[in-house]
Tab-separated table of C-alpha atoms in Angstrom:
chain	number	residue	atom	x	y	z
A	1	MET	CA	8.466	15.770	-24.900
A	2	ARG	CA	6.484	16.556	-21.664
A	3	TYR	CA	4.514	13.844	-19.481
A	4	THR	CA	1.275	15.218	-17.532
A	5	ALA	CA	-0.412	13.742	-14.816
A	6	MET	CA	-3.312	12.100	-14.504
A	7	ALA	CA	-5.149	13.787	-11.572
A	8	THR	CA	-8.488	13.978	-9.898
A	9	VAL	CA	-9.730	16.199	-6.667
A	10	ALA	CA	-10.579	14.775	-3.893
A	11	ALA	CA	-11.886	15.585	-0.175
A	12	ALA	CA	-8.642	16.025	2.129
A	13	ALA	CA	-8.153	13.797	4.216
A	14	LEU	CA	-4.895	11.279	6.146
A	15	THR	CA	-4.703	7.872	5.723
A	16	LEU	CA	-1.434	6.008	5.626
A	17	THR	CA	-1.011	2.361	4.782
A	18	ALA	CA	2.300	0.022	3.258
A	19	CYS	CA	2.710	-0.375	-0.218
A	20	ALA	CA	4.146	-3.483	-2.236
A	21	ALA	CA	7.886	-4.218	-1.009
A	22	PRO	CA	10.948	-4.823	-3.341
A	23	GLU	CA	10.510	-8.693	-3.176
A	24	THR	CA	7.956	-9.813	-6.208
A	25	GLN	CA	5.331	-12.078	-4.220
A	26	GLY	CA	5.544	-15.662	-4.603
A	27	GLY	CA	4.460	-17.334	-7.543
A	28	ALA	CA	3.809	-14.259	-10.039
A	29	PRO	CA	4.128	-15.555	-13.693
A	30	THR	CA	7.179	-14.092	-15.819
A	31	GLY	CA	5.480	-13.214	-18.690
A	32	GLY	CA	2.657	-11.145	-20.391
A	33	SER	CA	-1.466	-12.669	-19.703
A	34	THR	CA	-3.789	-13.198	-21.444
A	35	SER	CA	-6.445	-10.402	-21.359
A	36	ASP	CA	-9.196	-13.101	-20.585
A	37	GLN	CA	-7.381	-13.764	-17.347
A	38	ALA	CA	-6.868	-10.461	-16.547
A	39	THR	CA	-10.836	-10.180	-17.301
A	40	GLU	CA	-11.909	-12.479	-15.053
A	41	LEU	CA	-9.690	-11.595	-12.205
A	42	LEU	CA	-10.899	-8.079	-12.371
A	43	ALA	CA	-14.592	-8.883	-12.665
A	44	ALA	CA	-14.006	-11.656	-9.966
A	45	HIS	CA	-13.286	-7.974	-7.416
A	46	GLY	CA	-16.226	-6.037	-8.934
A	47	LEU	CA	-14.516	-4.394	-11.466
A	48	ASP	CA	-15.812	-4.967	-14.677
A	49	ASP	CA	-16.097	-1.427	-15.719
A	50	LEU	CA	-12.222	-1.904	-16.706
A	51	GLU	CA	-12.291	-4.810	-18.658
A	52	GLY	CA	-11.149	-4.305	-22.041
A	53	LEU	CA	-8.666	-1.467	-20.968
A	54	ASP	CA	-4.958	-2.130	-21.949
A	55	PRO	CA	-2.642	-2.133	-18.943
A	56	ARG	CA	-1.699	1.702	-19.331
A	57	GLU	CA	-5.103	2.479	-19.357
A	58	LEU	CA	-5.786	0.233	-16.804
A	59	VAL	CA	-2.916	1.469	-14.422
A	60	ALA	CA	-4.576	5.022	-14.900
A	61	ARG	CA	-7.802	3.852	-14.027
A	62	LEU	CA	-7.326	2.484	-10.859
A	63	ASP	CA	-4.870	4.944	-9.468
A	64	LEU	CA	-7.676	7.388	-10.181
A	65	MET	CA	-10.407	5.617	-8.505
A	66	PRO	CA	-12.060	6.901	-5.466
A	67	VAL	CA	-10.557	4.943	-2.436
A	68	GLU	CA	-13.402	4.001	-1.281
A	69	ASP	CA	-14.317	2.337	-4.262
A	70	ARG	CA	-11.250	0.177	-4.409
A	71	PRO	CA	-11.311	-3.779	-4.190
A	72	THR	CA	-9.716	-4.705	-0.487
A	73	ASP	CA	-8.452	-7.717	-1.692
A	74	LEU	CA	-7.275	-7.055	-4.845
A	75	MET	CA	-2.886	-5.920	-5.376
A	76	ALA	CA	-2.203	-3.868	-8.433
A	77	SER	CA	1.229	-3.622	-8.301
A	78	VAL	CA	3.327	-1.545	-10.716
A	79	ARG	CA	6.799	-2.911	-11.516
A	80	PRO	CA	9.110	-1.746	-14.021
A	81	GLY	CA	7.769	-3.061	-17.457
A	82	SER	CA	4.655	-4.727	-15.822
A	83	LEU	CA	1.265	-4.645	-13.735
A	84	LEU	CA	1.000	-7.704	-11.249
A	85	LEU	CA	-2.549	-8.248	-10.575
A	86	SER	CA	-2.907	-10.562	-7.289
A	87	ASP	CA	-6.167	-11.748	-5.571
A	88	THR	CA	-4.654	-11.577	-1.825
A	89	ALA	CA	-7.314	-13.800	-0.499
A	90	GLY	CA	-7.161	-16.879	-3.570
A	91	GLY	CA	-3.526	-16.166	-4.651
A	92	GLU	CA	-4.072	-16.009	-8.310
A	93	GLU	CA	-1.967	-13.561	-9.977
A	94	VAL	CA	-1.612	-11.959	-13.248
A	95	GLU	CA	1.085	-10.210	-15.058
A	96	LEU	CA	0.425	-7.586	-17.570
A	97	ASP	CA	3.200	-6.169	-19.861
A	98	LEU	CA	3.465	-2.264	-19.644
A	99	PRO	CA	5.317	-0.636	-22.615
A	100	GLU	CA	9.141	-1.098	-22.718
A	101	ASP	CA	10.542	2.182	-23.421
A	102	LEU	CA	8.075	3.919	-20.335
A	103	PHE	CA	8.398	3.637	-16.795
A	104	TYR	CA	5.612	4.939	-14.387
A	105	LEU	CA	6.169	6.675	-11.189
A	106	SER	CA	3.646	7.176	-8.369
A	107	MET	CA	4.945	9.583	-5.938
A	108	ALA	CA	3.276	10.958	-2.807
A	109	PRO	CA	5.176	14.029	-0.866
A	110	TYR	CA	4.686	14.286	2.640
A	111	VAL	CA	4.480	17.053	5.415
A	112	ASP	CA	4.102	15.470	8.609
A	113	ARG	CA	3.961	11.617	7.982
A	114	THR	CA	4.646	8.719	4.888
A	115	HIS	CA	5.362	5.477	4.769
A	116	ASP	CA	8.017	2.704	3.194
A	117	CYS	CA	7.167	1.708	-0.338
A	118	PHE	CA	8.891	0.585	-3.322
A	119	HIS	CA	6.691	-0.770	-5.979
A	120	HIS	CA	3.312	1.103	-5.901
A	121	SER	CA	0.270	-0.815	-5.274
A	122	LEU	CA	-2.922	1.249	-7.577
A	123	THR	CA	-5.202	-0.442	-4.805
A	124	SER	CA	-4.254	-0.009	-1.419
A	125	CYS	CA	-0.683	2.532	-1.540
A	126	MET	CA	-1.891	5.712	0.404
A	127	GLY	CA	-0.272	8.977	0.847
A	128	GLU	CA	-0.933	11.973	3.336
A	129	LEU	CA	-1.386	14.751	1.080
A	130	ARG	CA	-4.855	13.710	-0.976
A	131	GLY	CA	-6.700	16.378	-3.290
A	132	ALA	CA	-3.751	18.748	-2.331
A	133	GLU	CA	-2.663	21.307	-5.384
A	134	VAL	CA	1.151	20.713	-5.830
A	135	THR	CA	3.140	21.463	-8.616
A	136	VAL	CA	5.540	19.101	-10.229
A	137	THR	CA	8.383	19.385	-12.516
A	138	ILE	CA	10.860	16.419	-13.467
A	139	THR	CA	13.749	17.373	-15.280
A	140	ASP	CA	15.917	14.562	-17.213
A	141	ASP	CA	20.026	14.918	-15.745
A	142	ALA	CA	21.492	13.880	-18.634
A	143	ASP	CA	20.592	17.160	-20.923
A	144	ASP	CA	18.304	18.790	-18.619
A	145	THR	CA	15.458	18.614	-20.462
A	146	VAL	CA	11.806	19.176	-18.485
A	147	LEU	CA	9.873	16.097	-18.299
A	148	VAL	CA	7.088	17.197	-16.542
A	149	GLU	CA	5.743	20.983	-15.172
A	150	GLU	CA	2.524	21.508	-13.988
A	151	THR	CA	-0.004	21.988	-11.036
A	152	ALA	CA	-2.198	19.623	-10.443
A	153	PRO	CA	-4.279	18.038	-7.550
A	154	THR	CA	-2.868	14.866	-6.106
A	155	PHE	CA	-5.113	11.801	-6.566
A	156	ASP	CA	-7.742	10.278	-3.814
A	157	ASN	CA	-4.752	8.436	-2.519
A	158	GLY	CA	-2.303	11.002	-2.060
A	159	PHE	CA	-0.392	10.142	-4.992
A	160	VAL	CA	0.381	11.551	-8.675
A	161	GLY	CA	1.626	9.406	-11.237
A	162	TYR	CA	3.850	10.133	-14.373
A	163	TRP	CA	4.723	8.099	-17.418
A	164	LEU	CA	8.693	8.900	-17.582
A	165	PRO	CA	11.204	7.514	-20.384
A	166	ASP	CA	12.628	4.300	-18.895
A	167	ASP	CA	16.358	4.170	-18.225
A	168	ILE	CA	17.076	7.789	-17.101
A	169	GLU	CA	18.014	9.776	-13.903
A	170	ALA	CA	16.082	12.905	-13.652
A	171	THR	CA	15.568	15.230	-10.534
A	172	VAL	CA	12.088	15.877	-9.109
A	173	THR	CA	10.822	19.165	-7.463
A	174	VAL	CA	7.263	19.121	-5.919
A	175	GLU	CA	6.175	22.793	-4.426
A	176	TYR	CA	3.100	23.006	-1.921
A	177	GLU	CA	1.485	26.018	-0.203
A	178	GLY	CA	4.993	27.382	0.410
A	179	ARG	CA	6.913	24.018	1.090
A	180	SER	CA	9.205	22.394	-1.532
A	181	GLY	CA	10.943	19.343	-1.979
A	182	SER	CA	13.727	17.822	-4.469
A	183	THR	CA	14.874	14.548	-4.626
A	184	SER	CA	17.152	12.332	-7.358
A	185	ILE	CA	14.937	9.312	-9.444
A	186	SER	CA	16.261	6.586	-12.018
A	187	THR	CA	13.759	4.673	-14.109
A	188	GLY	CA	15.976	1.628	-14.652
A	189	ALA	CA	14.082	-2.309	-14.265
A	190	ASP	CA	15.699	-2.354	-10.424
A	191	ASP	CA	14.069	0.872	-9.823
A	192	PRO	CA	11.225	1.634	-7.235
A	193	THR	CA	7.595	2.991	-8.537
A	194	CYS	CA	6.895	4.506	-5.484
A	195	LEU	CA	8.614	7.748	-4.088
A	196	THR	CA	7.424	8.055	-0.428
A	197	THR	CA	10.690	9.984	0.617
A	198	LEU	CA	10.109	13.565	-0.727
A	199	GLU	CA	9.461	15.500	2.289
A	200	LEU	CA	8.013	19.150	1.648
A	201	ALA	CA	9.911	21.787	4.069
């Protein structure tokens, strides 16, 4: 089965910022949250148009959102199996369950500059190559099944995201303007959802 990216074209620019660290933030709930809690938190940050979306749709919409429209005081951190919404000012947190059999990997290939990242933040992570046409291939190492093979523009935040099967090891290859890079990834419960170490040379 092939999993394709959700992509949008945006003006090219260069901005970098930190993403979520490996540690979970204090006070995070351990289970799924009610839709009412998520709706209230999104509305409080001006994201009323995202109300009613399931967590997977919410991940897609936030990663595709133009950078200038993203709330600066809402952290939307993708973890294996969950999406953690955090009000950085008030401290409120809501955790939503993501599909158990899927793993969301967001990657920001780079040429000159990158940053450390473990859990991808849909609202604050920024990569170097924004709106850049990249060719991405992701292959399952177990049987060489091609999971992704496409050319698409990176999102406005410089990332491109894919839903992959959980608990696999795979190889990611990215090509961009004559440059290329490859790296190994895993999609287990303790693995990063943010890939910022893929240098294009």
